Coordinates of C-alpha atoms in Angstrom, one line a residue:
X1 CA -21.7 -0.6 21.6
X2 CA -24.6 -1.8 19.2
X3 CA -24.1 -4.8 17.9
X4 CA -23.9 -5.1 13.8
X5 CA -24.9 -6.7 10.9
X6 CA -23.0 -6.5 7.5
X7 CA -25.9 -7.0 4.3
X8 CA -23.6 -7.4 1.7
X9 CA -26.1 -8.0 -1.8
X10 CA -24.2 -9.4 -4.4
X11 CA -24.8 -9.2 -8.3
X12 CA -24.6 -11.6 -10.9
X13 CA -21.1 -12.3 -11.8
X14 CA -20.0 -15.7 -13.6
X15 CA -16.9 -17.3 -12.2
X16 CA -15.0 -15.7 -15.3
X17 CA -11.4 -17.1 -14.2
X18 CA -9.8 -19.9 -15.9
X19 CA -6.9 -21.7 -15.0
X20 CA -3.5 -22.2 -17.0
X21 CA -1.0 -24.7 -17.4
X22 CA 2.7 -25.3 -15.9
X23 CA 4.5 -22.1 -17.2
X24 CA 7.3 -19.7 -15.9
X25 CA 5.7 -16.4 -16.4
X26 CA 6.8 -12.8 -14.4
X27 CA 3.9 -11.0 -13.3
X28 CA 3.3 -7.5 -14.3
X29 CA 2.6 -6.3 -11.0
X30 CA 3.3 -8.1 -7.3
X31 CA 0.4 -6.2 -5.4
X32 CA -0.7 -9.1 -2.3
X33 CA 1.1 -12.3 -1.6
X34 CA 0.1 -15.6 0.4
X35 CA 1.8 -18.8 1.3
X36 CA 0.1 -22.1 0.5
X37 CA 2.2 -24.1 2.1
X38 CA 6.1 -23.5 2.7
X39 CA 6.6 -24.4 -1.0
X40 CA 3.4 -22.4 -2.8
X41 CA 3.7 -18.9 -3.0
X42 CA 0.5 -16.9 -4.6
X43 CA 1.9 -13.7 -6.0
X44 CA -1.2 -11.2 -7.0
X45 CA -1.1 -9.7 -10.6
X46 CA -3.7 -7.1 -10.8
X47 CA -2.2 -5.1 -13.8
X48 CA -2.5 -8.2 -16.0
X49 CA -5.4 -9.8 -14.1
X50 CA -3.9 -13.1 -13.1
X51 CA -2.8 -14.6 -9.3
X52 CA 0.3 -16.8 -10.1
X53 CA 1.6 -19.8 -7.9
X54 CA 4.7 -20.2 -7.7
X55 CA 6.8 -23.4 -6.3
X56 CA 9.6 -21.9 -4.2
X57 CA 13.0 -24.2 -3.9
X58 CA 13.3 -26.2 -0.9
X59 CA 12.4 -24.3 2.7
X60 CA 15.4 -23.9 4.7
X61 CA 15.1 -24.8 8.5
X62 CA 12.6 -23.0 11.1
X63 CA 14.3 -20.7 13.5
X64 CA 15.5 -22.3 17.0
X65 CA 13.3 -19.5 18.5
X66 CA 11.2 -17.0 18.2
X67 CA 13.3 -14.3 17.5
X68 CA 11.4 -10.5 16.4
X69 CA 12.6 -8.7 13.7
X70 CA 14.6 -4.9 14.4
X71 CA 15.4 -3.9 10.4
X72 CA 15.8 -0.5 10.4
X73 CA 15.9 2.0 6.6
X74 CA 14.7 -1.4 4.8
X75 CA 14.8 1.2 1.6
X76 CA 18.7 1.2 2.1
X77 CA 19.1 -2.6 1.6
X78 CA 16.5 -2.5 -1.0
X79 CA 18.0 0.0 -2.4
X80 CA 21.4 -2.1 -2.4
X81 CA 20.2 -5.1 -3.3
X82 CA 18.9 -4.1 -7.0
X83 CA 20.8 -0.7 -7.6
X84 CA 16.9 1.0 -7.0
X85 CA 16.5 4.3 -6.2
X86 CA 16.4 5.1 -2.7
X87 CA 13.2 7.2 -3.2
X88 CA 11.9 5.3 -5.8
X89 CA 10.3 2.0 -3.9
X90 CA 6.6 1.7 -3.4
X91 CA 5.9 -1.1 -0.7
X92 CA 2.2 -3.4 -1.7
X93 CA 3.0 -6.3 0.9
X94 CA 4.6 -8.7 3.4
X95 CA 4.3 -12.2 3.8
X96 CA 6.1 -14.5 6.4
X97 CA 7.1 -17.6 4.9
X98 CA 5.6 -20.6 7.3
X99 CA 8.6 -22.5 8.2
X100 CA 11.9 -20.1 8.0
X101 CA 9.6 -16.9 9.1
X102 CA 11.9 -15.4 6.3
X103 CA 9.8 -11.9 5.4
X104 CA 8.5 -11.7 1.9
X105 CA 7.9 -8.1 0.4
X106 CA 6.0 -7.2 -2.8
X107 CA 7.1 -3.8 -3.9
X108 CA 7.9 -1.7 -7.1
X109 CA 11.5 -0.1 -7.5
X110 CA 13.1 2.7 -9.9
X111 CA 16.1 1.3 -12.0
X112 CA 17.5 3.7 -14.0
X113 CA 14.5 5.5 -14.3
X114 CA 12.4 2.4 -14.9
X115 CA 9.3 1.3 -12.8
X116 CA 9.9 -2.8 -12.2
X117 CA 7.7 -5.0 -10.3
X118 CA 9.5 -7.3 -7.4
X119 CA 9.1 -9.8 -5.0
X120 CA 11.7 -9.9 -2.1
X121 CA 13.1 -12.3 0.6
X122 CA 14.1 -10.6 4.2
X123 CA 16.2 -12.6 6.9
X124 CA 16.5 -11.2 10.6
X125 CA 20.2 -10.3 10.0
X126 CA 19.4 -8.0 6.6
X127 CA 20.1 -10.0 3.9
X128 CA 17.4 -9.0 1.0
X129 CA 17.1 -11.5 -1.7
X130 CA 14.9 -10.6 -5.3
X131 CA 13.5 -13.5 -6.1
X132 CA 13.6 -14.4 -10.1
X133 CA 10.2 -15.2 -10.7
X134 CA 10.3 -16.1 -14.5
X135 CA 12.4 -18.3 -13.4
X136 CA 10.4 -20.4 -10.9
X137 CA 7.7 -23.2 -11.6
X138 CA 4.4 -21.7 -11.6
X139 CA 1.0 -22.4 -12.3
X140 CA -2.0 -18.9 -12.6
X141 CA -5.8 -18.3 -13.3
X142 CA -6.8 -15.7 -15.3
X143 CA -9.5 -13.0 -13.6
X144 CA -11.2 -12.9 -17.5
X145 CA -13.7 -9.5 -16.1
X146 CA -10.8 -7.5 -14.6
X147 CA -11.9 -3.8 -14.4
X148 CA -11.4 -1.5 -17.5
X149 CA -7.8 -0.6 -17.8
X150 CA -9.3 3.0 -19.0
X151 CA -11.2 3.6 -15.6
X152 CA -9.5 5.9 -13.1
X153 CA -9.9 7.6 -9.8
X154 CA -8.5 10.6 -9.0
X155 CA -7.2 11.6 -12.5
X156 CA -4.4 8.3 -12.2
X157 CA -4.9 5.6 -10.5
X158 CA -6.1 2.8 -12.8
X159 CA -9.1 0.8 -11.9
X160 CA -7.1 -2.3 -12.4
X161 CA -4.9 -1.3 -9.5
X162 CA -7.9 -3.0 -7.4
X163 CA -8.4 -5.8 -9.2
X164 CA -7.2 -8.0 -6.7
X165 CA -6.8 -6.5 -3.2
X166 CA -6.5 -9.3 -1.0
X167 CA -5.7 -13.1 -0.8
X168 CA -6.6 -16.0 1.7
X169 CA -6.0 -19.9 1.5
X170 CA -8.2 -21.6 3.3
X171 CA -8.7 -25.6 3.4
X172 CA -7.5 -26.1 -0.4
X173 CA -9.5 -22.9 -1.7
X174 CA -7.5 -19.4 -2.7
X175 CA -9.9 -16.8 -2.0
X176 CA -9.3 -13.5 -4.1
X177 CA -11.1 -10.4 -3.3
X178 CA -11.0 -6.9 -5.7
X179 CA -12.8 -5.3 -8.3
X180 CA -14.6 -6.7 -12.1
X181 CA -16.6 -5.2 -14.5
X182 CA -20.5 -4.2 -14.0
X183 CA -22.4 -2.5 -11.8
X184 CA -21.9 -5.0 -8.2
X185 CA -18.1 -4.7 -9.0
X186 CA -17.5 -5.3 -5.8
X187 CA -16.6 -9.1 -6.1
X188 CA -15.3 -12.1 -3.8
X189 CA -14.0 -15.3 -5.9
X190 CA -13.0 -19.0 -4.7
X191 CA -10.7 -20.6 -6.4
X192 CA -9.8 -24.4 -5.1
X193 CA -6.0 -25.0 -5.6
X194 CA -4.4 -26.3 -7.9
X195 CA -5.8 -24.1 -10.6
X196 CA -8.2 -26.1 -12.3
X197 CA -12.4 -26.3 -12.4
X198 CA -14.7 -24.9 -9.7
X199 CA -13.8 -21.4 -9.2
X200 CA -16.6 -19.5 -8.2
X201 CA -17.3 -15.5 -8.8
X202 CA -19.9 -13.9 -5.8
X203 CA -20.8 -10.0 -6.5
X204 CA -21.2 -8.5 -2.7
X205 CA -22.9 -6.0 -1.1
X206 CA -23.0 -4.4 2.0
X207 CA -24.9 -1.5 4.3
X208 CA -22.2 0.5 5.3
X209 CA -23.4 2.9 8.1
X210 CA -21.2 5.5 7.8
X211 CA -22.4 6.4 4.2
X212 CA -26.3 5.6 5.5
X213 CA -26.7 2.9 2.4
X214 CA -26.0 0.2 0.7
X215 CA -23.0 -0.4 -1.6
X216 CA -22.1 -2.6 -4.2
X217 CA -19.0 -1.3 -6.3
X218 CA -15.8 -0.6 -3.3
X219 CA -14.2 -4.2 -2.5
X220 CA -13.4 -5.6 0.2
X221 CA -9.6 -4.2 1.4
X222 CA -8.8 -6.8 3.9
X223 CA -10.1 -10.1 5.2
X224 CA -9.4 -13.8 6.6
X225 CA -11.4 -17.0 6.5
X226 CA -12.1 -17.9 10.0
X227 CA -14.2 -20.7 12.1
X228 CA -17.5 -18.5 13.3
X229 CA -19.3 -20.6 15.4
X230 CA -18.2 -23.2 13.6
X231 CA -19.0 -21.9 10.3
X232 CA -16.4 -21.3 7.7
X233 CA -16.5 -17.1 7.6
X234 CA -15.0 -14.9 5.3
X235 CA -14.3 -11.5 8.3
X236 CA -13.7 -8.7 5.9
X237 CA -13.1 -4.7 6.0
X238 CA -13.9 -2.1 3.8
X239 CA -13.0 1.1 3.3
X240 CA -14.3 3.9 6.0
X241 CA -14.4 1.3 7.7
X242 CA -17.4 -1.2 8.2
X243 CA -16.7 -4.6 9.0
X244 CA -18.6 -8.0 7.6
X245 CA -19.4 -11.4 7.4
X246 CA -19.9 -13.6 4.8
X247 CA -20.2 -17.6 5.4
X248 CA -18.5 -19.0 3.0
X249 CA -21.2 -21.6 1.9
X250 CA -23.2 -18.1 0.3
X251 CA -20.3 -18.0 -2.1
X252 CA -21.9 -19.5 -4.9
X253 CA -21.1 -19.1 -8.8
X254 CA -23.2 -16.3 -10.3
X255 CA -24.6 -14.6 -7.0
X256 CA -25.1 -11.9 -5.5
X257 CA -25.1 -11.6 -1.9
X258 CA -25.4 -9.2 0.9
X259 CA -23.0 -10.1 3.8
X260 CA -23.8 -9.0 7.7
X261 CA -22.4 -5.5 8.7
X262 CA -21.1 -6.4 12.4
X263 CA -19.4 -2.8 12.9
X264 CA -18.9 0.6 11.8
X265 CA -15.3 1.1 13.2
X266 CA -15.3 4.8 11.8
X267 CA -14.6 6.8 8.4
X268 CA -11.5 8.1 6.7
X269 CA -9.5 5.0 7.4
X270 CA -8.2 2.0 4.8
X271 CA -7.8 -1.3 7.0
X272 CA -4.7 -3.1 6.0
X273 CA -5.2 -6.5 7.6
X274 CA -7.8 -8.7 9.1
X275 CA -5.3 -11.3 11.3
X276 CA -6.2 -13.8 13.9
X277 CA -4.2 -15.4 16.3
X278 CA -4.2 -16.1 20.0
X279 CA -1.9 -13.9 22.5
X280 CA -1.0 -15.1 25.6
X281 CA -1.0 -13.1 29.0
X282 CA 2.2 -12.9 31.5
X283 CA 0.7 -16.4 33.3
X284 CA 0.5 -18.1 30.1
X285 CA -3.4 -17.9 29.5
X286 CA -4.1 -17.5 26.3
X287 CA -7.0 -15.4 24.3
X288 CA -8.6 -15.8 20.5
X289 CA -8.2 -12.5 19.2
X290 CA -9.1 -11.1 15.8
X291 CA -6.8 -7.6 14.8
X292 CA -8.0 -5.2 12.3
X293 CA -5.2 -2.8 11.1
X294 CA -5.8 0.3 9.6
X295 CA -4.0 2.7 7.6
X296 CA -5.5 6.0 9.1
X297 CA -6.3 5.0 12.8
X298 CA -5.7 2.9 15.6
X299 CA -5.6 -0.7 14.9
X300 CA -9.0 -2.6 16.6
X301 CA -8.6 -5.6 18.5
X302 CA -11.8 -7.6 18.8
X303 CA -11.9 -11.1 21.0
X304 CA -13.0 -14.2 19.2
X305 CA -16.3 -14.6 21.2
X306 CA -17.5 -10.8 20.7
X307 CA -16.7 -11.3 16.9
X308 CA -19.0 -14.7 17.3
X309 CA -22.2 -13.0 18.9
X310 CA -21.9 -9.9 16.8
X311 CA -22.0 -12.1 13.5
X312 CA -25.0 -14.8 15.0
X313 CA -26.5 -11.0 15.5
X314 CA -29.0 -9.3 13.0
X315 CA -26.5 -7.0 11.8
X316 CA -26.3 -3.0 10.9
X317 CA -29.3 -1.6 8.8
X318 CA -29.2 1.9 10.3
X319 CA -27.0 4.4 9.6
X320 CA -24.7 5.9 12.6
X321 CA -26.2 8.8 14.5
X322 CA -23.1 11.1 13.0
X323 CA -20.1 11.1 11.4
X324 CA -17.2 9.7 13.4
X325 CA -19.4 7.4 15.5
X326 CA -18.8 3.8 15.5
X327 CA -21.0 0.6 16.0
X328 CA -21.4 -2.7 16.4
X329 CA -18.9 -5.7 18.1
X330 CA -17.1 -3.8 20.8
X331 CA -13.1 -3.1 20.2
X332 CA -9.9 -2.4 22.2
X333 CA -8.2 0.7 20.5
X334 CA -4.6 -0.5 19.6
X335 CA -1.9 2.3 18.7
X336 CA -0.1 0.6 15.8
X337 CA 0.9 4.0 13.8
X338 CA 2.8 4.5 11.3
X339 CA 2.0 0.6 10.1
X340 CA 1.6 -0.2 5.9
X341 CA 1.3 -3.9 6.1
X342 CA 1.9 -6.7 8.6
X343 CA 1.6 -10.6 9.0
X344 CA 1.6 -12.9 11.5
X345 CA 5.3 -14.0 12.2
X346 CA 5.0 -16.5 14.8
X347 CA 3.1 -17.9 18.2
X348 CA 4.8 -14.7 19.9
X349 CA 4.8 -11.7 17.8
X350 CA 3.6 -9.9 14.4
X351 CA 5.8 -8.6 11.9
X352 CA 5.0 -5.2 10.0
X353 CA 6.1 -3.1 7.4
X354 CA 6.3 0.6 9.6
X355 CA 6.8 3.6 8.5
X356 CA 9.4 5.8 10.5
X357 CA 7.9 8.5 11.6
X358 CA 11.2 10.5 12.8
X359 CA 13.4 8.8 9.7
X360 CA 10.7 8.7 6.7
X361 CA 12.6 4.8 6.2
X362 CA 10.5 1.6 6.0
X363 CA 11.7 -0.4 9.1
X364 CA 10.8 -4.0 9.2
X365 CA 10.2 -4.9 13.3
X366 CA 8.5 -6.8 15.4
X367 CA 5.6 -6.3 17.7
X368 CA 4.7 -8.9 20.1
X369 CA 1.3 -9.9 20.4
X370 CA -1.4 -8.6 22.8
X371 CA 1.3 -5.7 23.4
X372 CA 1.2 -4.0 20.4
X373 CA 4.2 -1.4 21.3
X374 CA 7.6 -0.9 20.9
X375 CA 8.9 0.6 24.1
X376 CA 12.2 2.1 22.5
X377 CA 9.9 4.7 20.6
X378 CA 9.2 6.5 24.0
X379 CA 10.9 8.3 26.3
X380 CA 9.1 8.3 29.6
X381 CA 9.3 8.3 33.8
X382 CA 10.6 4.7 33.1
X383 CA 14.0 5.9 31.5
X384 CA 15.4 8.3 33.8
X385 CA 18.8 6.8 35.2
X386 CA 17.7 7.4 38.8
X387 CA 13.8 5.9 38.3
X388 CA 12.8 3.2 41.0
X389 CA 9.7 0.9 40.3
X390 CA 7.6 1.0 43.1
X391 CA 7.3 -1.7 45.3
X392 CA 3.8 -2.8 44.7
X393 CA 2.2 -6.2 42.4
X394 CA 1.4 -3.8 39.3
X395 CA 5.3 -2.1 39.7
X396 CA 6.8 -5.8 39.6
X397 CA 4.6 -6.6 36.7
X398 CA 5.5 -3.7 34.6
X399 CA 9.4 -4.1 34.9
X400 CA 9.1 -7.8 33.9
X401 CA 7.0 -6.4 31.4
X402 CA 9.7 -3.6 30.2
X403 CA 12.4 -6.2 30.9
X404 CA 11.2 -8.0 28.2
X405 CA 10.1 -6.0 25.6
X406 CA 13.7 -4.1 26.0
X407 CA 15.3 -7.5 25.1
X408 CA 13.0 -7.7 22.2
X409 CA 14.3 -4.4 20.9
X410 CA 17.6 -5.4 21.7
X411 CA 18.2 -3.2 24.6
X412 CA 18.7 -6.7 26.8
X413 CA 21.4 -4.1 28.6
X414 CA 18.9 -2.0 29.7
X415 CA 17.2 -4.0 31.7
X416 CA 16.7 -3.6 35.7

């Protein structure tokens, strides 16, 4: 595939975000969360234009092993937790907190008919906790060129929804990505931590090849702050769905930038996630991968060096040759359906917020890396009572292979 470049032009937008003082305040809205550290959570406020940090009590102790997560109807023990309604929760996203690899989920419940705004601790074994924000030390900045509260697309969904659509901490610096006033609303801010001077505001812009132009006003959906070559490199994805670079040394106060388009991964999709991590083969060899998740289509898995050339490359300036087609660093195809928001749990596996697609319930499982299925969702040659694996290298592999993703989904009894 053609390699691509992301030209995101930015336009001028002061670093309008000020910082405020030691106070317990509940946020409006909890739409993205991120740990700082296992006692800094940043909770995302984009109805009232702030990201708060709050200091979480004491971290209980890591896990003795990796253990993957099989929480099935997580609306049920939502649902019980706070009296919700069962129908009435709308999931935003999921953290994994850094030493317990508790869950974390931002969502909005019904209560008696009223719409509240929550932040919730998951265990393995099902115990959902709400956690009382108000009531936790906290520290926030203050986005001061939020979008217009009076904006809307499609008829009801407030403007402000977007002003903050991701989060990334990065050696001492919050990075907040979403929407502001003007014409490049598209925006990208820094914001060193704690909350004090030097935040930066950067307006970006980027050719997206699908549309045949360049855009200034959708923000970026998803993204990570990654070593590229050895350059600090904000990877982010847009909507329909071209991915970019942007070193993070261009993210000055005031500017407005283009980033490098390095693929067009194809339209009508909403990536989730940007993650990076390394997955590691059955003989222990491990592999830098990068994972883009997307709400629409398959997920795309890119290896770290592929991302590297395609971002060193000149980038995408052309439109594609027709709707549909896709461009740029070359990606594995990954069937992660039915998947709203994930995070990286641990060496071994990702945990995701996934939509049942027989049940309608949010189930909270496990995937384990550089796998990327769970096995108990098929029935296949592999389950009939009287199957046999064959007795060749690529037979043995495969029930090892089965063997252990059964145990993962606890179907250890299963095995053969």
């Amino acid at each position: 595939m053609k390699k691509t470049r992301l030209v995101a032009c930015l336009a001028g937008v002061t670093a309008l975000v000020s910082a405020q003082a030691a106070v317990a305040e509940a946020p409006l809205s909890a739409s993205v969360l991120e740990f700082a550290d296992a006692e800094t959570l940043f909770v995302a406020d984009s109805a009232g234009g702030k990201v708060h940090a709050y200091t979480l009590p004491g971290a209980g102790a890591a896990p003795e092993a990796m253990v993957p997560y099989n929480l099935l109807d997580l609306d049920a023990q939502i649902a019980d937790a706070v009296g919700a309604d069962l129908r009435g929760i709308t999931y935003h996203d999921l953290e994994v907190h850094p030493v317990t690899q508790d869950a974390y989920v931002a969502a909005t419940v019904t209560i008696d008919g009223a719409r509240q705004s929550h932040v919730f601790s998951v265990t393995r074994d099902g115990v959902v906790t709400p956690l009382d924000l108000a009531g936790l030390p906290s520290t926030s900045f203050t986005i001061d060129d939020a979008p217009d509260e009076t904006v809307t697309f499609w008829r009801d969904i407030p403007a402000t929804t977007f002003t903050v659509t991701d989060l990334d901490f990065a050696d001492g610096d919050l990075f907040v990505s979403g929407l502001s006033t003007g014409e490049f609303a598209s925006t990208l801010r820094r914001v060193p931590y704690p909350f004090g001077d030097g935040a930066t505001s950067t307006g970006v812009e980027i050719y997206h090849a699908a549309h045949g132009q360049a855009e200034t006003r959708a923000p970026i959906r998803a993204m990570s702050v990654l070593d590229i070559g050895g350059t600090p490199t904000v990877v982010a994805a847009y909507t329909c769905t071209p991915l970019v670079t942007i070193p993070v040394s261009d993210l000055v106060d005031g500017a407005n930038i283009s980033g490098r388009t390095i693929a067009e991964l194809g339209y009508g999709s909403t990536p989730l996630e940007v993650l990076s991590f390394t997955a590691f083969d059955m003989e222990g060899n491990g592999q830098p991968l990068v994972l883009v998740i997307n709400r629409e289509m398959d997920a795309d898995l890119i290896t770290l060096p592929d991302l590297e050339e395609a971002a060193s490359a000149p980038g995408i300036m052309q439109p594609v040759s027709y709707l549909g087609d896709t461009a740029g660093v070359e990606t594995t195809p990954v069937p992660l359906s039915g998947v709203f928001q994930a995070a990286e749990q641990d060496a071994q596996f990702l945990l995701t917020l996934r939509r049942n697609i027989d049940t309608g319930a949010m189930d909270l499982v496990s995937f384990r890396k550089g796998a990327y299925l769970r096995l108990s969702e098929f029935v296949s040659e592999y389950n009939f009572p009287d199957y046999r694996y064959a007795d060749n290298q690529f037979s043995e592999q495969t029930r090892v292979f089965q063997n252990m993703l059964k145990a993962d989904e606890g179907f250890p009894d299963l095995a053969r």
